[in-house]
């Protein structure tokens, strides 16, 4: 089980690598393709639809093919998607690569999150997503290095990340036998009760607001990930390379926040972790909104640190809140809802900000974090009454 856990951690590093690459490269990409900056929202629609949509059928795919094979195929799809994006001659081909990338990231998210929530303590869920933080922190730094090189380009950044993904895919292929325990676990969960439909599961008390809370959180995470660099370039007049470095600080904050949260979660509950993360991220948003020059940019680090425990704690609470019988399905709904709502809000924000001003960014974030607090408290209240 220990070796399997290490492999799962490595896989989550690979899941994080592509997630922050697009936002870091976009200030240059949209100039290369001579298209409006708001077009980045289309990327959000595509990846959100593909990743979120496949999450709803992930339980069936895992039971049919096994977690190991699904993980391997998913990782290789991300390699293909990243390579297509790196050689794309126009935005259409780049978005086709995003389709492949989106499907590649979908099922494995649900499979590993559910497996960890069922069989490991909360600290492992936090550390699992800290590994995702390692990936999203590294990739903007890679992109920044190529954006500052006279002979480099954003395409080279994509290719380097594709090679890293391929290396992790090889590791998975060489250790497929270690994944059998995951397959057996999903396949041996049987029940004498009739299986519930999608809508019946969504009608379980508390599921809908819990899914909504995940979506609101991802709305903030995706908005900063996609538009954070554009905010720094447009509002604070930073160069694209400088903006990419500061956004890397934000993702680094998420990574560190999850590492620290893993230790804190040994002594406290998922609900406390979520509430603490909301408070810390709110303080970071306030700091980012203040006219303090580079000091205000440290708010990105604080926002990331606050975001750290929220996503993994919501997922880890699923079996405790709603039972284990349908935890895989409910986890899938959380992932699908997270991507659907998150990318939807990020889409709307992109069009509004580019049509008006990116100065609205911090105000939108503060409104979303308040909404997250309210919906999460509603979920807790409903579950306690059950």
Tab-separated table of C-alpha atoms in Angstrom:
chain	number	residue	atom	x	y	z
A	1	UNK	CA	0.000	0.000	0.000
A	2	UNK	CA	2.895	2.383	0.717
A	3	UNK	CA	4.410	2.003	-2.755
A	4	UNK	CA	0.973	2.413	-4.304
A	5	UNK	CA	0.450	5.619	-2.326
A	6	UNK	CA	3.778	6.989	-3.575
A	7	UNK	CA	2.778	6.178	-7.167
A	8	UNK	CA	-0.553	7.951	-6.663
A	9	UNK	CA	1.315	10.993	-5.339
A	10	UNK	CA	3.516	11.023	-8.439
A	11	UNK	CA	0.456	10.766	-10.687
A	12	UNK	CA	-1.043	13.812	-8.995
A	13	UNK	CA	2.124	15.776	-9.713
A	14	UNK	CA	1.512	14.952	-13.371
A	15	UNK	CA	-2.124	16.080	-13.108
A	16	UNK	CA	-0.995	19.472	-11.845
A	17	UNK	CA	1.609	20.124	-14.531
A	18	UNK	CA	-0.771	21.186	-17.354
A	19	UNK	CA	-3.246	23.069	-15.145
A	20	UNK	CA	-1.316	26.316	-14.712
A	21	UNK	CA	0.517	26.237	-18.041
A	22	UNK	CA	-2.157	27.862	-20.174
A	23	UNK	CA	-2.717	30.890	-17.930
A	24	UNK	CA	1.014	31.565	-17.662
A	25	UNK	CA	1.478	31.382	-21.448
A	26	UNK	CA	-1.703	33.166	-22.535
A	27	UNK	CA	-0.436	36.793	-22.405
A	28	UNK	CA	2.007	35.774	-25.172
A	29	UNK	CA	-0.109	33.139	-26.948
A	30	UNK	CA	-2.980	35.496	-27.769
A	31	UNK	CA	-0.494	37.918	-29.360
A	32	UNK	CA	1.085	35.142	-31.435
A	33	UNK	CA	-2.322	34.088	-32.752
A	34	UNK	CA	-3.531	37.696	-33.058
A	35	UNK	CA	-6.777	37.092	-31.178
A	36	UNK	CA	-8.559	38.899	-28.370
A	37	UNK	CA	-7.324	38.200	-24.836
A	38	UNK	CA	-10.847	37.179	-23.749
A	39	UNK	CA	-10.619	34.141	-26.053
A	40	UNK	CA	-8.939	32.299	-23.173
A	41	UNK	CA	-12.429	31.702	-21.827
A	42	UNK	CA	-13.013	29.227	-24.653
A	43	UNK	CA	-10.216	27.119	-23.217
A	44	UNK	CA	-12.102	27.082	-19.929
A	45	UNK	CA	-15.290	25.941	-21.645
A	46	UNK	CA	-13.551	23.121	-23.491
A	47	UNK	CA	-11.528	21.741	-20.604
A	48	UNK	CA	-14.425	22.191	-18.191
A	49	UNK	CA	-16.864	20.357	-20.471
A	50	UNK	CA	-14.468	17.508	-21.235
A	51	UNK	CA	-13.028	17.030	-17.756
A	52	UNK	CA	-16.284	17.610	-15.919
A	53	UNK	CA	-18.399	15.577	-18.321
A	54	UNK	CA	-16.249	12.466	-18.156
A	55	UNK	CA	-16.232	12.668	-14.337
A	56	UNK	CA	-19.927	11.727	-14.279
A	57	UNK	CA	-19.200	8.343	-15.912
A	58	UNK	CA	-15.865	7.746	-14.211
A	59	UNK	CA	-17.245	5.129	-11.804
A	60	UNK	CA	-18.343	2.926	-14.696
A	61	UNK	CA	-15.022	3.349	-16.552
A	62	UNK	CA	-12.997	2.438	-13.476
A	63	UNK	CA	-15.038	-0.685	-12.767
A	64	UNK	CA	-14.807	-1.792	-16.404
A	65	UNK	CA	-11.118	-1.176	-17.136
A	66	UNK	CA	-9.450	-0.892	-13.721
A	67	UNK	CA	-7.815	2.102	-12.104
A	68	UNK	CA	-4.305	1.320	-13.358
A	69	UNK	CA	-5.258	1.221	-17.030
A	70	UNK	CA	-7.468	4.283	-16.696
A	71	UNK	CA	-4.612	6.152	-15.040
A	72	UNK	CA	-2.141	5.175	-17.754
A	73	UNK	CA	-4.491	6.071	-20.627
A	74	UNK	CA	-5.421	9.347	-18.934
A	75	UNK	CA	-1.798	10.366	-18.530
A	76	UNK	CA	-0.921	9.499	-22.119
A	77	UNK	CA	-3.874	11.539	-23.358
A	78	UNK	CA	-2.460	14.556	-21.551
A	79	UNK	CA	0.886	13.957	-23.283
A	80	UNK	CA	-0.831	13.935	-26.673
A	81	UNK	CA	-2.909	17.003	-25.836
A	82	UNK	CA	0.106	19.020	-24.677
A	83	UNK	CA	2.105	18.069	-27.786
A	84	UNK	CA	-0.753	19.088	-30.095
A	85	UNK	CA	-0.984	22.435	-28.312
A	86	UNK	CA	2.778	22.958	-28.654
A	87	UNK	CA	2.746	22.547	-32.450
A	88	UNK	CA	-0.603	24.222	-33.133
A	89	UNK	CA	-0.432	26.738	-36.005
A	90	UNK	CA	-3.617	28.478	-34.864
A	91	UNK	CA	-6.079	28.671	-31.990
A	92	UNK	CA	-8.396	26.027	-33.504
A	93	UNK	CA	-5.744	23.309	-33.389
A	94	UNK	CA	-4.714	24.456	-29.920
A	95	UNK	CA	-8.296	24.011	-28.697
A	96	UNK	CA	-8.400	20.514	-30.231
A	97	UNK	CA	-5.375	19.728	-28.104
A	98	UNK	CA	-7.276	21.110	-25.114
A	99	UNK	CA	-10.086	18.615	-25.808
A	100	UNK	CA	-7.659	15.694	-25.570
A	101	UNK	CA	-6.052	17.224	-22.496
A	102	UNK	CA	-9.432	17.696	-20.806
A	103	UNK	CA	-10.547	14.105	-21.298
A	104	UNK	CA	-7.180	12.891	-20.107
A	105	UNK	CA	-7.520	14.699	-16.784
A	106	UNK	CA	-11.103	13.664	-16.052
A	107	UNK	CA	-11.536	10.110	-14.818
A	108	UNK	CA	-8.331	9.757	-12.850
A	109	UNK	CA	-9.240	12.699	-10.636
A	110	UNK	CA	-12.393	10.969	-9.428
A	111	UNK	CA	-10.775	7.538	-9.091
A	112	UNK	CA	-7.856	8.583	-6.924
A	113	UNK	CA	-9.776	11.101	-4.835
A	114	UNK	CA	-12.412	8.505	-3.962
A	115	UNK	CA	-9.803	5.842	-3.229
A	116	UNK	CA	-7.893	8.113	-0.863
A	117	UNK	CA	-11.043	9.351	0.902
A	118	UNK	CA	-12.167	5.759	1.535
A	119	UNK	CA	-8.897	4.189	2.619
A	120	UNK	CA	-6.560	6.868	3.952
A	121	UNK	CA	-6.753	9.518	6.632
A	122	UNK	CA	-7.330	13.194	5.890
A	123	UNK	CA	-3.635	14.088	5.881
A	124	UNK	CA	-3.068	11.873	2.829
A	125	UNK	CA	-5.809	13.665	0.913
A	126	UNK	CA	-4.134	16.987	1.688
A	127	UNK	CA	-0.707	15.662	0.724
A	128	UNK	CA	-2.163	14.126	-2.434
A	129	UNK	CA	-3.354	17.546	-3.533
A	130	UNK	CA	-0.084	19.070	-2.361
A	131	UNK	CA	1.499	16.912	-5.054
A	132	UNK	CA	-0.883	18.523	-7.527
A	133	UNK	CA	0.425	21.809	-6.122
A	134	UNK	CA	3.972	20.722	-6.947
A	135	UNK	CA	2.919	20.238	-10.568
A	136	UNK	CA	1.082	23.548	-10.942
A	137	UNK	CA	3.948	25.395	-9.242
A	138	UNK	CA	6.624	23.929	-11.495
A	139	UNK	CA	4.923	24.506	-14.845
A	140	UNK	CA	4.659	28.344	-14.693
A	141	UNK	CA	8.346	28.443	-13.746
A	142	UNK	CA	9.129	26.296	-16.779
A	143	UNK	CA	7.033	28.566	-18.976
A	144	UNK	CA	8.590	31.692	-17.464
A	145	UNK	CA	12.085	30.391	-18.264
A	146	UNK	CA	11.205	30.026	-21.942
A	147	UNK	CA	9.355	33.342	-22.125
A	148	UNK	CA	12.474	35.166	-20.920
A	149	UNK	CA	14.839	33.352	-23.293
A	150	UNK	CA	15.528	35.079	-26.593
A	151	UNK	CA	15.579	31.749	-28.410
A	152	UNK	CA	12.726	30.179	-26.484
A	153	UNK	CA	8.955	30.359	-26.761
A	154	UNK	CA	5.770	29.220	-25.086
A	155	UNK	CA	5.792	26.206	-27.414
A	156	UNK	CA	9.021	24.946	-25.860
A	157	UNK	CA	7.428	25.244	-22.431
A	158	UNK	CA	4.564	23.008	-23.523
A	159	UNK	CA	6.965	20.439	-24.984
A	160	UNK	CA	9.023	20.213	-21.802
A	161	UNK	CA	5.885	19.578	-19.749
A	162	UNK	CA	4.760	16.953	-22.286
A	163	UNK	CA	8.072	15.117	-21.814
A	164	UNK	CA	7.632	15.225	-18.022
A	165	UNK	CA	4.129	13.787	-18.420
A	166	UNK	CA	5.488	11.051	-20.659
A	167	UNK	CA	8.069	10.113	-18.025
A	168	UNK	CA	5.352	9.724	-15.408
A	169	UNK	CA	3.286	7.685	-17.867
A	170	UNK	CA	6.218	5.289	-18.245
A	171	UNK	CA	6.390	4.904	-14.443
A	172	UNK	CA	2.691	4.011	-14.373
A	173	UNK	CA	3.123	1.481	-17.199
A	174	UNK	CA	5.987	-0.224	-15.377
A	175	UNK	CA	3.957	-0.518	-12.158
A	176	UNK	CA	0.538	-1.526	-13.496
A	177	UNK	CA	0.480	-4.634	-11.299
A	178	UNK	CA	0.488	-2.391	-8.216
A	179	UNK	CA	-2.891	-0.962	-9.233
A	180	UNK	CA	-4.759	-4.253	-8.959
A	181	UNK	CA	-5.719	-3.506	-5.371
A	182	UNK	CA	-7.446	-0.336	-6.570
A	183	UNK	CA	-9.375	-2.253	-9.217
A	184	UNK	CA	-10.387	-4.921	-6.716
A	185	UNK	CA	-11.525	-2.291	-4.271
A	186	UNK	CA	-13.868	-0.640	-6.758
A	187	UNK	CA	-15.159	-3.925	-8.080
A	188	UNK	CA	-15.868	-5.569	-4.719
A	189	UNK	CA	-18.108	-2.819	-3.385
A	190	UNK	CA	-21.486	-4.474	-3.790
A	191	UNK	CA	-24.864	-3.765	-2.325
A	192	UNK	CA	-28.127	-5.677	-2.155
A	193	UNK	CA	-29.963	-2.383	-2.495
A	194	UNK	CA	-31.178	-1.213	-5.935
A	195	UNK	CA	-28.736	1.166	-7.582
A	196	UNK	CA	-29.774	4.797	-7.480
A	197	UNK	CA	-29.943	6.906	-10.600
A	198	UNK	CA	-27.915	10.093	-11.007
A	199	UNK	CA	-30.867	12.253	-10.010
A	200	UNK	CA	-31.684	10.083	-6.996
A	201	UNK	CA	-28.136	10.444	-5.724
A	202	UNK	CA	-28.233	14.204	-6.239
A	203	UNK	CA	-31.420	14.301	-4.135
A	204	UNK	CA	-29.583	12.912	-1.087
A	205	UNK	CA	-29.754	15.605	1.598
A	206	UNK	CA	-26.764	17.933	1.397
A	207	UNK	CA	-25.247	16.621	-1.849
A	208	UNK	CA	-26.272	19.565	-4.036
A	209	UNK	CA	-24.938	22.333	-1.747
A	210	UNK	CA	-21.774	20.293	-1.182
A	211	UNK	CA	-21.229	20.038	-4.941
A	212	UNK	CA	-21.986	23.758	-5.240
A	213	UNK	CA	-19.379	24.597	-2.597
A	214	UNK	CA	-16.789	22.659	-4.589
A	215	UNK	CA	-17.808	24.557	-7.706
A	216	UNK	CA	-17.535	27.959	-6.010
A	217	UNK	CA	-14.082	27.078	-4.731
A	218	UNK	CA	-12.942	26.039	-8.205
A	219	UNK	CA	-14.402	29.259	-9.612
A	220	UNK	CA	-11.843	31.173	-7.554
A	221	UNK	CA	-8.981	28.788	-8.241
A	222	UNK	CA	-9.605	28.717	-12.003
A	223	UNK	CA	-10.132	32.461	-12.232
A	224	UNK	CA	-6.749	33.180	-10.685
A	225	UNK	CA	-5.072	30.353	-12.586
A	226	UNK	CA	-6.352	31.515	-15.976
A	227	UNK	CA	-6.558	35.281	-15.491
A	228	UNK	CA	-4.103	35.988	-12.663
A	229	UNK	CA	-1.208	36.689	-15.018
A	230	UNK	CA	-3.444	38.877	-17.189
A	231	UNK	CA	-4.529	40.793	-14.062
A	232	UNK	CA	-0.900	41.503	-13.145
A	233	UNK	CA	-0.008	42.511	-16.713
A	234	UNK	CA	-3.039	44.768	-17.267
A	235	UNK	CA	-3.468	46.315	-13.812
A	236	UNK	CA	0.106	46.389	-12.495
A	237	UNK	CA	1.985	46.621	-15.830
A	238	UNK	CA	4.208	43.599	-15.200
A	239	UNK	CA	5.866	41.774	-18.078
A	240	UNK	CA	4.401	38.352	-18.960
A	241	UNK	CA	7.515	36.625	-17.557
A	242	UNK	CA	7.273	38.537	-14.252
A	243	UNK	CA	3.543	37.833	-14.015
A	244	UNK	CA	4.151	34.100	-14.550
A	245	UNK	CA	6.614	34.086	-11.643
A	246	UNK	CA	4.113	35.739	-9.292
A	247	UNK	CA	1.381	33.313	-10.330
A	248	UNK	CA	3.807	30.508	-9.553
A	249	UNK	CA	3.929	31.955	-6.018
A	250	UNK	CA	0.159	31.531	-5.812
A	251	UNK	CA	0.348	27.887	-6.834
A	252	UNK	CA	3.273	27.425	-4.475
A	253	UNK	CA	1.026	28.745	-1.707
A	254	UNK	CA	-1.537	26.047	-2.531
A	255	UNK	CA	1.179	23.403	-2.387
A	256	UNK	CA	2.607	24.581	0.953
A	257	UNK	CA	-0.898	25.066	2.339
A	258	UNK	CA	-1.732	21.447	1.612
A	259	UNK	CA	1.491	20.116	3.067
A	260	UNK	CA	0.913	22.035	6.307
A	261	UNK	CA	-2.793	21.158	6.311
A	262	UNK	CA	-1.884	17.487	6.159
A	263	UNK	CA	-0.291	17.765	9.600
A	264	UNK	CA	-3.009	20.015	11.019
A	265	UNK	CA	-5.737	17.630	9.806
A	266	UNK	CA	-4.374	14.953	12.153
A	267	UNK	CA	-5.791	16.994	15.030
A	268	UNK	CA	-8.918	18.565	13.575
A	269	UNK	CA	-11.937	17.893	11.345
A	270	UNK	CA	-12.531	18.459	7.647
A	271	UNK	CA	-15.087	21.163	8.448
A	272	UNK	CA	-12.557	23.096	10.537
A	273	UNK	CA	-9.985	22.810	7.757
A	274	UNK	CA	-12.452	24.231	5.232
A	275	UNK	CA	-13.406	27.140	7.480
A	276	UNK	CA	-9.771	27.964	8.254
A	277	UNK	CA	-8.887	27.926	4.565
A	278	UNK	CA	-11.728	30.323	3.762
A	279	UNK	CA	-10.527	32.817	6.402
A	280	UNK	CA	-6.877	32.735	5.271
A	281	UNK	CA	-7.727	33.073	1.561
A	282	UNK	CA	-10.048	36.003	2.333
A	283	UNK	CA	-7.187	37.805	4.100
A	284	UNK	CA	-5.010	37.203	1.025
A	285	UNK	CA	-7.634	38.699	-1.266
A	286	UNK	CA	-7.825	41.807	0.903
A	287	UNK	CA	-4.024	42.177	0.787
A	288	UNK	CA	-3.994	41.730	-3.001
A	289	UNK	CA	-6.561	44.522	-3.360
A	290	UNK	CA	-4.454	47.062	-1.435
A	291	UNK	CA	-2.194	49.526	-3.369
A	292	UNK	CA	1.068	48.319	-1.798
A	293	UNK	CA	3.089	47.482	-4.889
A	294	UNK	CA	4.882	44.156	-4.755
A	295	UNK	CA	3.857	43.703	-1.113
A	296	UNK	CA	0.252	43.336	-2.260
A	297	UNK	CA	1.351	40.530	-4.610
A	298	UNK	CA	2.172	38.487	-1.506
A	299	UNK	CA	-1.590	38.224	-1.191
A	300	UNK	CA	-1.331	35.607	-3.949
A	301	UNK	CA	0.769	33.457	-1.632
A	302	UNK	CA	-1.749	33.894	1.178
A	303	UNK	CA	-4.686	33.110	-1.120
A	304	UNK	CA	-2.947	29.947	-2.259
A	305	UNK	CA	-2.192	28.894	1.318
A	306	UNK	CA	-5.852	29.392	2.233
A	307	UNK	CA	-7.049	27.499	-0.824
A	308	UNK	CA	-4.760	24.622	0.157
A	309	UNK	CA	-7.046	22.619	2.483
A	310	UNK	CA	-10.435	23.515	0.987
A	311	UNK	CA	-10.626	21.244	-2.084
A	312	UNK	CA	-9.142	18.093	-0.481
A	313	UNK	CA	-11.140	18.557	2.736
A	314	UNK	CA	-14.451	18.775	0.877
A	315	UNK	CA	-13.623	15.588	-1.034
A	316	UNK	CA	-12.375	13.742	2.039
A	317	UNK	CA	-15.607	14.582	3.872
A	318	UNK	CA	-17.798	12.861	1.236
A	319	UNK	CA	-17.892	9.343	2.805
A	320	UNK	CA	-18.367	10.826	6.277
A	321	UNK	CA	-21.171	13.141	5.143
A	322	UNK	CA	-23.010	10.830	2.758
A	323	UNK	CA	-21.825	7.266	3.458
A	324	UNK	CA	-19.593	4.933	1.456
A	325	UNK	CA	-22.154	3.156	-0.756
A	326	UNK	CA	-22.345	5.942	-3.334
A	327	UNK	CA	-19.146	7.772	-2.443
A	328	UNK	CA	-17.537	7.113	-5.859
A	329	UNK	CA	-20.575	8.549	-7.659
A	330	UNK	CA	-20.874	11.527	-5.307
A	331	UNK	CA	-17.153	12.195	-5.648
A	332	UNK	CA	-17.636	12.131	-9.425
A	333	UNK	CA	-20.454	14.654	-9.123
A	334	UNK	CA	-18.207	16.867	-7.010
A	335	UNK	CA	-15.506	16.736	-9.663
A	336	UNK	CA	-17.951	17.307	-12.524
A	337	UNK	CA	-19.668	20.137	-10.680
A	338	UNK	CA	-16.345	21.646	-9.723
A	339	UNK	CA	-15.162	21.820	-13.316
A	340	UNK	CA	-18.531	22.825	-14.761
A	341	UNK	CA	-19.261	25.625	-12.293
A	342	UNK	CA	-15.619	26.660	-11.978
A	343	UNK	CA	-14.971	27.053	-15.670
A	344	UNK	CA	-18.400	28.624	-16.208
A	345	UNK	CA	-17.674	31.395	-13.715
A	346	UNK	CA	-14.159	31.799	-15.089
A	347	UNK	CA	-15.664	32.146	-18.585
A	348	UNK	CA	-18.059	34.889	-17.532
A	349	UNK	CA	-15.327	36.665	-15.612
A	350	UNK	CA	-13.009	36.601	-18.626
A	351	UNK	CA	-15.491	38.286	-20.932
A	352	UNK	CA	-16.529	40.862	-18.340
A	353	UNK	CA	-12.958	41.727	-17.265
A	354	UNK	CA	-11.630	42.091	-20.807
A	355	UNK	CA	-14.647	44.193	-21.784
A	356	UNK	CA	-14.335	46.447	-18.727
A	357	UNK	CA	-11.225	46.226	-16.557
A	358	UNK	CA	-9.251	43.604	-14.662
A	359	UNK	CA	-9.510	45.836	-11.603
A	360	UNK	CA	-12.703	43.977	-10.735
A	361	UNK	CA	-10.696	40.808	-10.013
A	362	UNK	CA	-10.261	41.169	-6.252
A	363	UNK	CA	-13.874	42.270	-5.746
A	364	UNK	CA	-15.157	39.219	-7.611
A	365	UNK	CA	-12.903	36.960	-5.557
A	366	UNK	CA	-14.150	38.437	-2.282
A	367	UNK	CA	-17.776	37.922	-3.348
A	368	UNK	CA	-17.052	34.295	-4.257
A	369	UNK	CA	-15.260	33.488	-0.990
A	370	UNK	CA	-18.233	34.866	0.957
A	371	UNK	CA	-20.587	32.693	-1.130
A	372	UNK	CA	-18.381	29.667	-0.416
A	373	UNK	CA	-18.599	30.269	3.323
A	374	UNK	CA	-22.394	30.512	3.229
A	375	UNK	CA	-22.938	27.409	1.065
A	376	UNK	CA	-20.472	25.323	3.088
A	377	UNK	CA	-22.239	26.255	6.343
A	378	UNK	CA	-25.556	25.296	4.726
A	379	UNK	CA	-24.134	21.883	3.789
A	380	UNK	CA	-22.864	21.274	7.321
A	381	UNK	CA	-26.233	22.259	8.769
A	382	UNK	CA	-28.173	19.898	6.466
A	383	UNK	CA	-25.842	16.952	7.116
A	384	UNK	CA	-26.057	17.427	10.890
A	385	UNK	CA	-29.853	17.284	10.738
A	386	UNK	CA	-29.897	13.974	8.866
